[in-house]
mmCIF file with all atom_site columns, C-alpha atoms in Angstrom:
data_model
loop_
_atom_site.group_PDB
_atom_site.id
_atom_site.type_symbol
_atom_site.label_atom_id
_atom_site.label_alt_id
_atom_site.label_comp_id
_atom_site.label_asym_id
_atom_site.label_entity_id
_atom_site.label_seq_id
_atom_site.pdbx_PDB_ins_code
_atom_site.Cartn_x
_atom_site.Cartn_y
_atom_site.Cartn_z
_atom_site.occupancy
_atom_site.B_iso_or_equiv
_atom_site.pdbx_formal_charge
_atom_site.auth_seq_id
_atom_site.auth_comp_id
_atom_site.auth_asym_id
_atom_site.auth_atom_id
_atom_site.pdbx_PDB_model_num
ATOM 1   C CA . UNK A 1 1   ? -7.616  -0.134  -16.390 1.00 64.00 ? 10  UNK A CA 1
ATOM 2   C CA . UNK A 1 2   ? -5.961  1.708   -13.544 1.00 72.00 ? 11  UNK A CA 1
ATOM 3   C CA . UNK A 1 3   ? -2.340  2.687   -13.960 1.00 84.00 ? 12  UNK A CA 1
ATOM 4   C CA . UNK A 1 4   ? -0.278  3.881   -11.003 1.00 92.00 ? 13  UNK A CA 1
ATOM 5   C CA . UNK A 1 5   ? 2.999   5.669   -11.622 1.00 94.00 ? 14  UNK A CA 1
ATOM 6   C CA . UNK A 1 6   ? 5.361   6.319   -8.737  1.00 96.00 ? 15  UNK A CA 1
ATOM 7   C CA . UNK A 1 7   ? 8.494   8.428   -8.538  1.00 96.00 ? 16  UNK A CA 1
ATOM 8   C CA . UNK A 1 8   ? 11.259  8.715   -7.714  1.00 97.00 ? 17  UNK A CA 1
ATOM 9   C CA . UNK A 1 9   ? 12.365  5.104   -7.743  1.00 95.00 ? 18  UNK A CA 1
ATOM 10  C CA . UNK A 1 10  ? 15.151  5.890   -5.281  1.00 96.00 ? 19  UNK A CA 1
ATOM 11  C CA . UNK A 1 11  ? 15.508  8.707   -2.800  1.00 97.00 ? 20  UNK A CA 1
ATOM 12  C CA . UNK A 1 12  ? 18.382  9.465   -0.480  1.00 97.00 ? 21  UNK A CA 1
ATOM 13  C CA . UNK A 1 13  ? 18.069  12.075  2.241   1.00 97.00 ? 22  UNK A CA 1
ATOM 14  C CA . UNK A 1 14  ? 20.016  13.173  5.265   1.00 97.00 ? 23  UNK A CA 1
ATOM 15  C CA . UNK A 1 15  ? 18.589  12.371  8.676   1.00 97.00 ? 24  UNK A CA 1
ATOM 16  C CA . UNK A 1 16  ? 16.265  15.150  9.757   1.00 97.00 ? 25  UNK A CA 1
ATOM 17  C CA . UNK A 1 17  ? 15.393  16.222  6.207   1.00 97.00 ? 26  UNK A CA 1
ATOM 18  C CA . UNK A 1 18  ? 12.003  15.724  4.595   1.00 97.00 ? 27  UNK A CA 1
ATOM 19  C CA . UNK A 1 19  ? 11.183  13.138  1.944   1.00 98.00 ? 28  UNK A CA 1
ATOM 20  C CA . UNK A 1 20  ? 8.412   13.373  -0.640  1.00 98.00 ? 29  UNK A CA 1
ATOM 21  C CA . UNK A 1 21  ? 7.203   10.564  -2.876  1.00 98.00 ? 30  UNK A CA 1
ATOM 22  C CA . UNK A 1 22  ? 4.618   11.153  -5.597  1.00 98.00 ? 31  UNK A CA 1
ATOM 23  C CA . UNK A 1 23  ? 2.145   8.928   -7.381  1.00 97.00 ? 32  UNK A CA 1
ATOM 24  C CA . UNK A 1 24  ? -0.241  9.517   -10.225 1.00 96.00 ? 33  UNK A CA 1
ATOM 25  C CA . UNK A 1 25  ? -3.255  7.423   -11.103 1.00 93.00 ? 34  UNK A CA 1
ATOM 26  C CA . UNK A 1 26  ? -5.393  7.204   -14.201 1.00 89.00 ? 35  UNK A CA 1
ATOM 27  C CA . UNK A 1 27  ? -8.906  6.280   -13.054 1.00 85.00 ? 36  UNK A CA 1
ATOM 28  C CA . UNK A 1 28  ? -10.795 9.366   -11.938 1.00 81.00 ? 37  UNK A CA 1
ATOM 29  C CA . UNK A 1 29  ? -13.261 7.153   -10.076 1.00 81.00 ? 38  UNK A CA 1
ATOM 30  C CA . UNK A 1 30  ? -10.584 5.891   -7.682  1.00 83.00 ? 39  UNK A CA 1
ATOM 31  C CA . UNK A 1 31  ? -11.464 6.801   -4.125  1.00 85.00 ? 40  UNK A CA 1
ATOM 32  C CA . UNK A 1 32  ? -8.903  5.166   -1.870  1.00 88.00 ? 41  UNK A CA 1
ATOM 33  C CA . UNK A 1 33  ? -5.140  5.705   -1.794  1.00 92.00 ? 42  UNK A CA 1
ATOM 34  C CA . UNK A 1 34  ? -2.973  3.789   0.676   1.00 93.00 ? 43  UNK A CA 1
ATOM 35  C CA . UNK A 1 35  ? 0.753   3.895   1.256   1.00 96.00 ? 44  UNK A CA 1
ATOM 36  C CA . UNK A 1 36  ? 2.676   0.806   2.318   1.00 96.00 ? 45  UNK A CA 1
ATOM 37  C CA . UNK A 1 37  ? 6.143   0.506   3.788   1.00 97.00 ? 46  UNK A CA 1
ATOM 38  C CA . UNK A 1 38  ? 8.230   -2.591  3.175   1.00 95.00 ? 47  UNK A CA 1
ATOM 39  C CA . UNK A 1 39  ? 11.462  -3.152  5.033   1.00 94.00 ? 48  UNK A CA 1
ATOM 40  C CA . UNK A 1 40  ? 14.020  -5.491  3.527   1.00 90.00 ? 49  UNK A CA 1
ATOM 41  C CA . UNK A 1 41  ? 12.753  -9.060  3.552   1.00 87.00 ? 50  UNK A CA 1
ATOM 42  C CA . UNK A 1 42  ? 9.581   -8.126  5.398   1.00 91.00 ? 51  UNK A CA 1
ATOM 43  C CA . UNK A 1 43  ? 5.901   -7.788  4.615   1.00 93.00 ? 52  UNK A CA 1
ATOM 44  C CA . UNK A 1 44  ? 4.385   -4.564  3.262   1.00 93.00 ? 53  UNK A CA 1
ATOM 45  C CA . UNK A 1 45  ? 2.596   -2.676  6.024   1.00 94.00 ? 54  UNK A CA 1
ATOM 46  C CA . UNK A 1 46  ? 0.066   0.108   5.735   1.00 93.00 ? 55  UNK A CA 1
ATOM 47  C CA . UNK A 1 47  ? 1.397   3.374   7.118   1.00 95.00 ? 56  UNK A CA 1
ATOM 48  C CA . UNK A 1 48  ? -1.270  5.823   6.032   1.00 94.00 ? 57  UNK A CA 1
ATOM 49  C CA . UNK A 1 49  ? -4.193  6.051   3.653   1.00 92.00 ? 58  UNK A CA 1
ATOM 50  C CA . UNK A 1 50  ? -6.529  8.713   2.340   1.00 91.00 ? 59  UNK A CA 1
ATOM 51  C CA . UNK A 1 51  ? -9.969  8.660   0.809   1.00 87.00 ? 60  UNK A CA 1
ATOM 52  C CA . UNK A 1 52  ? -11.117 10.961  -1.929  1.00 80.00 ? 61  UNK A CA 1
ATOM 53  C CA . UNK A 1 53  ? -13.355 13.053  0.291   1.00 81.00 ? 62  UNK A CA 1
ATOM 54  C CA . UNK A 1 54  ? -10.352 14.734  1.960   1.00 81.00 ? 63  UNK A CA 1
ATOM 55  C CA . UNK A 1 55  ? -7.335  16.514  0.584   1.00 89.00 ? 64  UNK A CA 1
ATOM 56  C CA . UNK A 1 56  ? -4.822  15.836  3.324   1.00 93.00 ? 65  UNK A CA 1
ATOM 57  C CA . UNK A 1 57  ? -4.273  13.490  6.216   1.00 92.00 ? 66  UNK A CA 1
ATOM 58  C CA . UNK A 1 58  ? -1.524  13.580  8.802   1.00 94.00 ? 67  UNK A CA 1
ATOM 59  C CA . UNK A 1 59  ? -0.206  11.088  11.334  1.00 93.00 ? 68  UNK A CA 1
ATOM 60  C CA . UNK A 1 60  ? 2.745   12.384  13.354  1.00 95.00 ? 69  UNK A CA 1
ATOM 61  C CA . UNK A 1 61  ? 5.687   12.698  10.928  1.00 96.00 ? 70  UNK A CA 1
ATOM 62  C CA . UNK A 1 62  ? 3.779   11.237  7.996   1.00 97.00 ? 71  UNK A CA 1
ATOM 63  C CA . UNK A 1 63  ? 1.259   13.016  5.797   1.00 97.00 ? 72  UNK A CA 1
ATOM 64  C CA . UNK A 1 64  ? -0.500  12.261  2.554   1.00 96.00 ? 73  UNK A CA 1
ATOM 65  C CA . UNK A 1 65  ? -1.978  14.836  0.191   1.00 96.00 ? 74  UNK A CA 1
ATOM 66  C CA . UNK A 1 66  ? -4.421  14.191  -2.608  1.00 94.00 ? 75  UNK A CA 1
ATOM 67  C CA . UNK A 1 67  ? -5.137  16.289  -5.682  1.00 93.00 ? 76  UNK A CA 1
ATOM 68  C CA . UNK A 1 68  ? -8.150  14.756  -7.375  1.00 90.00 ? 77  UNK A CA 1
ATOM 69  C CA . UNK A 1 69  ? -8.145  17.207  -10.246 1.00 91.00 ? 78  UNK A CA 1
ATOM 70  C CA . UNK A 1 70  ? -4.596  16.383  -11.203 1.00 92.00 ? 79  UNK A CA 1
ATOM 71  C CA . UNK A 1 71  ? -5.014  12.743  -10.145 1.00 92.00 ? 80  UNK A CA 1
ATOM 72  C CA . UNK A 1 72  ? -1.966  12.560  -7.987  1.00 94.00 ? 81  UNK A CA 1
ATOM 73  C CA . UNK A 1 73  ? -1.200  11.933  -4.337  1.00 96.00 ? 82  UNK A CA 1
ATOM 74  C CA . UNK A 1 74  ? 1.973   12.309  -2.344  1.00 97.00 ? 83  UNK A CA 1
ATOM 75  C CA . UNK A 1 75  ? 3.589   10.933  0.781   1.00 98.00 ? 84  UNK A CA 1
ATOM 76  C CA . UNK A 1 76  ? 5.464   13.370  2.970   1.00 97.00 ? 85  UNK A CA 1
ATOM 77  C CA . UNK A 1 77  ? 7.821   12.238  5.725   1.00 98.00 ? 86  UNK A CA 1
ATOM 78  C CA . UNK A 1 78  ? 9.257   14.970  7.916   1.00 97.00 ? 87  UNK A CA 1
ATOM 79  C CA . UNK A 1 79  ? 12.237  14.788  10.287  1.00 97.00 ? 88  UNK A CA 1
ATOM 80  C CA . UNK A 1 80  ? 13.358  11.547  8.693   1.00 97.00 ? 89  UNK A CA 1
ATOM 81  C CA . UNK A 1 81  ? 15.133  8.947   10.796  1.00 97.00 ? 90  UNK A CA 1
ATOM 82  C CA . UNK A 1 82  ? 17.328  6.001   9.764   1.00 96.00 ? 91  UNK A CA 1
ATOM 83  C CA . UNK A 1 83  ? 14.489  3.607   10.617  1.00 96.00 ? 92  UNK A CA 1
ATOM 84  C CA . UNK A 1 84  ? 12.415  5.264   7.889   1.00 97.00 ? 93  UNK A CA 1
ATOM 85  C CA . UNK A 1 85  ? 14.725  3.586   5.371   1.00 97.00 ? 94  UNK A CA 1
ATOM 86  C CA . UNK A 1 86  ? 12.582  1.134   3.398   1.00 97.00 ? 95  UNK A CA 1
ATOM 87  C CA . UNK A 1 87  ? 10.702  0.748   0.145   1.00 96.00 ? 96  UNK A CA 1
ATOM 88  C CA . UNK A 1 88  ? 7.451   2.685   -0.003  1.00 97.00 ? 97  UNK A CA 1
ATOM 89  C CA . UNK A 1 89  ? 4.577   1.711   -2.291  1.00 96.00 ? 98  UNK A CA 1
ATOM 90  C CA . UNK A 1 90  ? 1.532   3.730   -3.238  1.00 96.00 ? 99  UNK A CA 1
ATOM 91  C CA . UNK A 1 91  ? -1.620  2.017   -4.479  1.00 93.00 ? 100 UNK A CA 1
ATOM 92  C CA . UNK A 1 92  ? -5.026  2.712   -5.940  1.00 90.00 ? 101 UNK A CA 1
ATOM 93  C CA . UNK A 1 93  ? -8.062  0.534   -6.618  1.00 84.00 ? 102 UNK A CA 1
ATOM 94  C CA . UNK A 1 94  ? -8.095  -1.166  -9.976  1.00 76.00 ? 103 UNK A CA 1
ATOM 95  C CA . UNK A 1 95  ? -10.828 0.257   -12.174 1.00 69.00 ? 104 UNK A CA 1
ATOM 96  C CA . UNK A 1 96  ? -13.824 -1.997  -12.485 1.00 65.00 ? 105 UNK A CA 1
ATOM 97  C CA . UNK A 1 97  ? -12.470 -4.501  -10.015 1.00 63.00 ? 106 UNK A CA 1
ATOM 98  C CA . UNK A 1 98  ? -14.268 -5.806  -7.007  1.00 59.00 ? 107 UNK A CA 1
ATOM 99  C CA . UNK A 1 99  ? -11.550 -4.826  -4.678  1.00 61.00 ? 108 UNK A CA 1
ATOM 100 C CA . UNK A 1 100 ? -7.975  -5.279  -5.638  1.00 77.00 ? 109 UNK A CA 1
ATOM 101 C CA . UNK A 1 101 ? -5.241  -2.688  -5.449  1.00 86.00 ? 110 UNK A CA 1
ATOM 102 C CA . UNK A 1 102 ? -2.769  -1.715  -8.135  1.00 87.00 ? 111 UNK A CA 1
ATOM 103 C CA . UNK A 1 103 ? 0.612   -0.831  -6.649  1.00 91.00 ? 112 UNK A CA 1
ATOM 104 C CA . UNK A 1 104 ? 3.256   1.566   -7.854  1.00 93.00 ? 113 UNK A CA 1
ATOM 105 C CA . UNK A 1 105 ? 6.718   0.192   -8.486  1.00 92.00 ? 114 UNK A CA 1
ATOM 106 C CA . UNK A 1 106 ? 8.026   1.495   -5.196  1.00 94.00 ? 115 UNK A CA 1
ATOM 107 C CA . UNK A 1 107 ? 10.482  4.085   -3.931  1.00 96.00 ? 116 UNK A CA 1
ATOM 108 C CA . UNK A 1 108 ? 13.577  2.976   -2.089  1.00 96.00 ? 117 UNK A CA 1
ATOM 109 C CA . UNK A 1 109 ? 14.195  5.564   0.600   1.00 98.00 ? 118 UNK A CA 1
ATOM 110 C CA . UNK A 1 110 ? 17.584  5.739   2.272   1.00 97.00 ? 119 UNK A CA 1
ATOM 111 C CA . UNK A 1 111 ? 18.036  7.996   5.278   1.00 97.00 ? 120 UNK A CA 1
ATOM 112 C CA . UNK A 1 112 ? 21.665  8.689   6.031   1.00 95.00 ? 121 UNK A CA 1
ATOM 113 C CA . UNK A 1 113 ? 22.586  9.321   9.663   1.00 91.00 ? 122 UNK A CA 1
ATOM 114 C CA . UNK B 2 1   ? -4.955  -12.324 16.935  1.00 56.00 ? 2   UNK B CA 1
ATOM 115 C CA . UNK B 2 2   ? -2.386  -13.893 14.660  1.00 74.00 ? 3   UNK B CA 1
ATOM 116 C CA . UNK B 2 3   ? -1.675  -12.079 11.456  1.00 91.00 ? 4   UNK B CA 1
ATOM 117 C CA . UNK B 2 4   ? -1.792  -13.485 7.955   1.00 95.00 ? 5   UNK B CA 1
ATOM 118 C CA . UNK B 2 5   ? 0.164   -16.739 8.015   1.00 96.00 ? 6   UNK B CA 1
ATOM 119 C CA . UNK B 2 6   ? 1.986   -18.001 4.974   1.00 97.00 ? 7   UNK B CA 1
ATOM 120 C CA . UNK B 2 7   ? 3.953   -21.183 4.526   1.00 97.00 ? 8   UNK B CA 1
ATOM 121 C CA . UNK B 2 8   ? 6.408   -22.231 3.527   1.00 97.00 ? 9   UNK B CA 1
ATOM 122 C CA . UNK B 2 9   ? 8.482   -19.075 3.953   1.00 96.00 ? 10  UNK B CA 1
ATOM 123 C CA . UNK B 2 10  ? 11.083  -20.427 1.550   1.00 97.00 ? 11  UNK B CA 1
ATOM 124 C CA . UNK B 2 11  ? 10.595  -23.040 -1.128  1.00 97.00 ? 12  UNK B CA 1
ATOM 125 C CA . UNK B 2 12  ? 13.114  -24.417 -3.585  1.00 98.00 ? 13  UNK B CA 1
ATOM 126 C CA . UNK B 2 13  ? 11.942  -26.342 -6.606  1.00 97.00 ? 14  UNK B CA 1
ATOM 127 C CA . UNK B 2 14  ? 13.567  -27.703 -9.738  1.00 97.00 ? 15  UNK B CA 1
ATOM 128 C CA . UNK B 2 15  ? 12.181  -26.849 -13.134 1.00 97.00 ? 16  UNK B CA 1
ATOM 129 C CA . UNK B 2 16  ? 9.125   -28.914 -13.913 1.00 97.00 ? 17  UNK B CA 1
ATOM 130 C CA . UNK B 2 17  ? 8.124   -29.527 -10.297 1.00 98.00 ? 18  UNK B CA 1
ATOM 131 C CA . UNK B 2 18  ? 5.052   -28.206 -8.568  1.00 98.00 ? 19  UNK B CA 1
ATOM 132 C CA . UNK B 2 19  ? 4.934   -25.472 -5.943  1.00 98.00 ? 20  UNK B CA 1
ATOM 133 C CA . UNK B 2 20  ? 2.139   -25.096 -3.402  1.00 98.00 ? 21  UNK B CA 1
ATOM 134 C CA . UNK B 2 21  ? 1.934   -21.978 -1.316  1.00 98.00 ? 22  UNK B CA 1
ATOM 135 C CA . UNK B 2 22  ? -0.477  -21.723 1.578   1.00 98.00 ? 23  UNK B CA 1
ATOM 136 C CA . UNK B 2 23  ? -2.105  -18.739 3.212   1.00 97.00 ? 24  UNK B CA 1
ATOM 137 C CA . UNK B 2 24  ? -4.279  -18.500 6.291   1.00 97.00 ? 25  UNK B CA 1
ATOM 138 C CA . UNK B 2 25  ? -5.966  -15.090 6.512   1.00 95.00 ? 26  UNK B CA 1
ATOM 139 C CA . UNK B 2 26  ? -6.383  -13.156 9.698   1.00 93.00 ? 27  UNK B CA 1
ATOM 140 C CA . UNK B 2 27  ? -9.160  -14.371 11.935  1.00 90.00 ? 28  UNK B CA 1
ATOM 141 C CA . UNK B 2 28  ? -12.459 -12.995 10.757  1.00 87.00 ? 29  UNK B CA 1
ATOM 142 C CA . UNK B 2 29  ? -11.179 -12.103 7.302   1.00 89.00 ? 30  UNK B CA 1
ATOM 143 C CA . UNK B 2 30  ? -12.925 -13.705 4.359   1.00 88.00 ? 31  UNK B CA 1
ATOM 144 C CA . UNK B 2 31  ? -11.195 -11.863 1.499   1.00 90.00 ? 32  UNK B CA 1
ATOM 145 C CA . UNK B 2 32  ? -7.822  -13.152 0.287   1.00 94.00 ? 33  UNK B CA 1
ATOM 146 C CA . UNK B 2 33  ? -5.496  -11.683 -2.326  1.00 94.00 ? 34  UNK B CA 1
ATOM 147 C CA . UNK B 2 34  ? -2.312  -13.041 -3.849  1.00 96.00 ? 35  UNK B CA 1
ATOM 148 C CA . UNK B 2 35  ? 0.458   -10.774 -5.138  1.00 95.00 ? 36  UNK B CA 1
ATOM 149 C CA . UNK B 2 36  ? 3.776   -11.585 -6.777  1.00 96.00 ? 37  UNK B CA 1
ATOM 150 C CA . UNK B 2 37  ? 6.885   -9.517  -6.207  1.00 94.00 ? 38  UNK B CA 1
ATOM 151 C CA . UNK B 2 38  ? 9.960   -9.859  -8.358  1.00 89.00 ? 39  UNK B CA 1
ATOM 152 C CA . UNK B 2 39  ? 13.291  -8.612  -6.973  1.00 80.00 ? 40  UNK B CA 1
ATOM 153 C CA . UNK B 2 40  ? 13.503  -4.815  -6.948  1.00 75.00 ? 41  UNK B CA 1
ATOM 154 C CA . UNK B 2 41  ? 9.954   -4.528  -8.269  1.00 80.00 ? 42  UNK B CA 1
ATOM 155 C CA . UNK B 2 42  ? 6.486   -3.735  -7.018  1.00 85.00 ? 43  UNK B CA 1
ATOM 156 C CA . UNK B 2 43  ? 3.597   -5.967  -6.090  1.00 91.00 ? 44  UNK B CA 1
ATOM 157 C CA . UNK B 2 44  ? 1.691   -7.441  -9.008  1.00 92.00 ? 45  UNK B CA 1
ATOM 158 C CA . UNK B 2 45  ? -1.884  -8.493  -8.346  1.00 91.00 ? 46  UNK B CA 1
ATOM 159 C CA . UNK B 2 46  ? -2.630  -12.102 -9.218  1.00 94.00 ? 47  UNK B CA 1
ATOM 160 C CA . UNK B 2 47  ? -5.965  -13.213 -7.808  1.00 94.00 ? 48  UNK B CA 1
ATOM 161 C CA . UNK B 2 48  ? -8.701  -12.252 -5.358  1.00 92.00 ? 49  UNK B CA 1
ATOM 162 C CA . UNK B 2 49  ? -10.746 -14.930 -3.634  1.00 93.00 ? 50  UNK B CA 1
ATOM 163 C CA . UNK B 2 50  ? -13.496 -15.275 -1.103  1.00 91.00 ? 51  UNK B CA 1
ATOM 164 C CA . UNK B 2 51  ? -14.446 -18.530 0.526   1.00 88.00 ? 52  UNK B CA 1
ATOM 165 C CA . UNK B 2 52  ? -15.003 -21.089 -2.241  1.00 88.00 ? 53  UNK B CA 1
ATOM 166 C CA . UNK B 2 53  ? -15.083 -18.403 -4.929  1.00 92.00 ? 54  UNK B CA 1
ATOM 167 C CA . UNK B 2 54  ? -12.586 -16.798 -7.268  1.00 93.00 ? 55  UNK B CA 1
ATOM 168 C CA . UNK B 2 55  ? -13.675 -13.189 -7.602  1.00 90.00 ? 56  UNK B CA 1
ATOM 169 C CA . UNK B 2 56  ? -10.956 -11.804 -9.858  1.00 89.00 ? 57  UNK B CA 1
ATOM 170 C CA . UNK B 2 57  ? -8.149  -13.801 -11.441 1.00 91.00 ? 58  UNK B CA 1
ATOM 171 C CA . UNK B 2 58  ? -7.212  -11.259 -14.068 1.00 89.00 ? 59  UNK B CA 1
ATOM 172 C CA . UNK B 2 59  ? -3.596  -11.181 -12.878 1.00 90.00 ? 60  UNK B CA 1
ATOM 173 C CA . UNK B 2 60  ? -3.050  -14.909 -13.007 1.00 93.00 ? 61  UNK B CA 1
ATOM 174 C CA . UNK B 2 61  ? -1.086  -16.396 -15.890 1.00 93.00 ? 62  UNK B CA 1
ATOM 175 C CA . UNK B 2 62  ? -3.448  -18.466 -18.003 1.00 90.00 ? 63  UNK B CA 1
ATOM 176 C CA . UNK B 2 63  ? -1.406  -21.632 -17.694 1.00 94.00 ? 64  UNK B CA 1
ATOM 177 C CA . UNK B 2 64  ? 0.205   -23.496 -14.821 1.00 97.00 ? 65  UNK B CA 1
ATOM 178 C CA . UNK B 2 65  ? -1.161  -21.201 -12.104 1.00 97.00 ? 66  UNK B CA 1
ATOM 179 C CA . UNK B 2 66  ? -4.271  -21.843 -10.033 1.00 97.00 ? 67  UNK B CA 1
ATOM 180 C CA . UNK B 2 67  ? -5.674  -20.689 -6.718  1.00 97.00 ? 68  UNK B CA 1
ATOM 181 C CA . UNK B 2 68  ? -8.342  -21.823 -4.341  1.00 96.00 ? 69  UNK B CA 1
ATOM 182 C CA . UNK B 2 69  ? -9.819  -20.826 -1.019  1.00 95.00 ? 70  UNK B CA 1
ATOM 183 C CA . UNK B 2 70  ? -11.852 -23.776 0.265   1.00 93.00 ? 71  UNK B CA 1
ATOM 184 C CA . UNK B 2 71  ? -14.574 -23.630 2.846   1.00 90.00 ? 72  UNK B CA 1
ATOM 185 C CA . UNK B 2 72  ? -12.206 -25.154 5.375   1.00 90.00 ? 73  UNK B CA 1
ATOM 186 C CA . UNK B 2 73  ? -8.480  -24.580 5.449   1.00 92.00 ? 74  UNK B CA 1
ATOM 187 C CA . UNK B 2 74  ? -6.055  -22.118 3.946   1.00 95.00 ? 75  UNK B CA 1
ATOM 188 C CA . UNK B 2 75  ? -5.970  -20.532 0.535   1.00 97.00 ? 76  UNK B CA 1
ATOM 189 C CA . UNK B 2 76  ? -3.563  -22.279 -1.800  1.00 98.00 ? 77  UNK B CA 1
ATOM 190 C CA . UNK B 2 77  ? -1.654  -20.897 -4.750  1.00 98.00 ? 78  UNK B CA 1
ATOM 191 C CA . UNK B 2 78  ? -0.476  -23.715 -6.961  1.00 98.00 ? 79  UNK B CA 1
ATOM 192 C CA . UNK B 2 79  ? 2.159   -23.438 -9.659  1.00 98.00 ? 80  UNK B CA 1
ATOM 193 C CA . UNK B 2 80  ? 2.598   -26.456 -11.884 1.00 97.00 ? 81  UNK B CA 1
ATOM 194 C CA . UNK B 2 81  ? 5.704   -27.250 -13.929 1.00 97.00 ? 82  UNK B CA 1
ATOM 195 C CA . UNK B 2 82  ? 7.645   -24.347 -12.491 1.00 97.00 ? 83  UNK B CA 1
ATOM 196 C CA . UNK B 2 83  ? 10.139  -22.426 -14.607 1.00 96.00 ? 84  UNK B CA 1
ATOM 197 C CA . UNK B 2 84  ? 12.977  -20.144 -13.541 1.00 95.00 ? 85  UNK B CA 1
ATOM 198 C CA . UNK B 2 85  ? 10.846  -17.085 -14.255 1.00 94.00 ? 86  UNK B CA 1
ATOM 199 C CA . UNK B 2 86  ? 8.475   -18.141 -11.472 1.00 96.00 ? 87  UNK B CA 1
ATOM 200 C CA . UNK B 2 87  ? 11.154  -17.351 -8.908  1.00 96.00 ? 88  UNK B CA 1
ATOM 201 C CA . UNK B 2 88  ? 9.712   -14.543 -6.822  1.00 96.00 ? 89  UNK B CA 1
ATOM 202 C CA . UNK B 2 89  ? 8.189   -13.647 -3.487  1.00 96.00 ? 90  UNK B CA 1
ATOM 203 C CA . UNK B 2 90  ? 4.507   -14.460 -3.325  1.00 98.00 ? 91  UNK B CA 1
ATOM 204 C CA . UNK B 2 91  ? 2.558   -12.397 -0.837  1.00 97.00 ? 92  UNK B CA 1
ATOM 205 C CA . UNK B 2 92  ? -0.867  -13.202 0.460   1.00 96.00 ? 93  UNK B CA 1
ATOM 206 C CA . UNK B 2 93  ? -3.059  -10.492 1.951   1.00 94.00 ? 94  UNK B CA 1
ATOM 207 C CA . UNK B 2 94  ? -6.438  -10.498 3.597   1.00 92.00 ? 95  UNK B CA 1
ATOM 208 C CA . UNK B 2 95  ? -9.111  -7.985  4.449   1.00 88.00 ? 96  UNK B CA 1
ATOM 209 C CA . UNK B 2 96  ? -12.195 -8.069  6.583   1.00 83.00 ? 97  UNK B CA 1
ATOM 210 C CA . UNK B 2 97  ? -14.389 -6.384  4.035   1.00 73.00 ? 98  UNK B CA 1
ATOM 211 C CA . UNK B 2 98  ? -14.143 -5.983  0.308   1.00 68.00 ? 99  UNK B CA 1
ATOM 212 C CA . UNK B 2 99  ? -11.441 -3.515  -0.580  1.00 64.00 ? 100 UNK B CA 1
ATOM 213 C CA . UNK B 2 100 ? -11.392 -0.615  -0.760  1.00 62.00 ? 101 UNK B CA 1
ATOM 214 C CA . UNK B 2 101 ? -14.660 0.001   0.996   1.00 61.00 ? 102 UNK B CA 1
ATOM 215 C CA . UNK B 2 102 ? -13.336 -0.459  4.476   1.00 58.00 ? 103 UNK B CA 1
ATOM 216 C CA . UNK B 2 103 ? -10.234 -1.382  6.303   1.00 61.00 ? 104 UNK B CA 1
ATOM 217 C CA . UNK B 2 104 ? -6.759  -2.155  5.148   1.00 79.00 ? 105 UNK B CA 1
ATOM 218 C CA . UNK B 2 105 ? -5.009  -4.945  3.395   1.00 86.00 ? 106 UNK B CA 1
ATOM 219 C CA . UNK B 2 106 ? -2.969  -7.074  5.808   1.00 91.00 ? 107 UNK B CA 1
ATOM 220 C CA . UNK B 2 107 ? -0.034  -8.874  4.255   1.00 94.00 ? 108 UNK B CA 1
ATOM 221 C CA . UNK B 2 108 ? 1.667   -12.082 5.254   1.00 96.00 ? 109 UNK B CA 1
ATOM 222 C CA . UNK B 2 109 ? 5.444   -12.384 5.401   1.00 95.00 ? 110 UNK B CA 1
ATOM 223 C CA . UNK B 2 110 ? 5.533   -13.912 1.954   1.00 96.00 ? 111 UNK B CA 1
ATOM 224 C CA . UNK B 2 111 ? 6.702   -17.184 0.439   1.00 97.00 ? 112 UNK B CA 1
ATOM 225 C CA . UNK B 2 112 ? 9.955   -16.963 -1.453  1.00 96.00 ? 113 UNK B CA 1
ATOM 226 C CA . UNK B 2 113 ? 10.076  -19.424 -4.322  1.00 97.00 ? 114 UNK B CA 1
ATOM 227 C CA . UNK B 2 114 ? 13.386  -20.271 -5.943  1.00 97.00 ? 115 UNK B CA 1
ATOM 228 C CA . UNK B 2 115 ? 13.382  -22.389 -9.071  1.00 97.00 ? 116 UNK B CA 1
ATOM 229 C CA . UNK B 2 116 ? 16.673  -24.046 -9.885  1.00 95.00 ? 117 UNK B CA 1
#
């Protein structure tokens, strides 16, 4: 089945710097890759997603890139702010499933002011 | 349009008791998913349901755990004879269409189960 590996598990950056989180997946048929942000004690919320027919998608300070050949996708946050501090999860569809997502183990991002 | 509603938000049970967690999906959503999150860990898929049907329960433990999504009313995740290892946050999510074809997964605020 699908296996999603995410790294790093923790990331600390200075305010204004960029942050990059990477995920790899195993099922070459996967075609949808979302990123969720979870603040402490809160629900996970979708921040950006990408489908396999594009290589990059951008939304203001957030971008996601996809390399289908290498089977990895990355989240890029530029000009980080303290409110970006949270746990970020990548996900990919579970192979052969009828619609559930397999999540990475998460990256705890800390942005220091 | 209210989001995904879960209750109770916090539940404390003693070992051997039963826990019932409820989830009302967003209006118009007919696909419900349950995930478990242990402290400092990711979201582990448990079960995917549509109205009156279990579509995929491959993530559910074989014993003590069950889920339903009746024609009327919320989806319920039931844990019988709870043990300390069941302590976790249980998140419900819903989608309008079958994932990942369209749309996003909307999560509730979670139900935090503590087993004493």
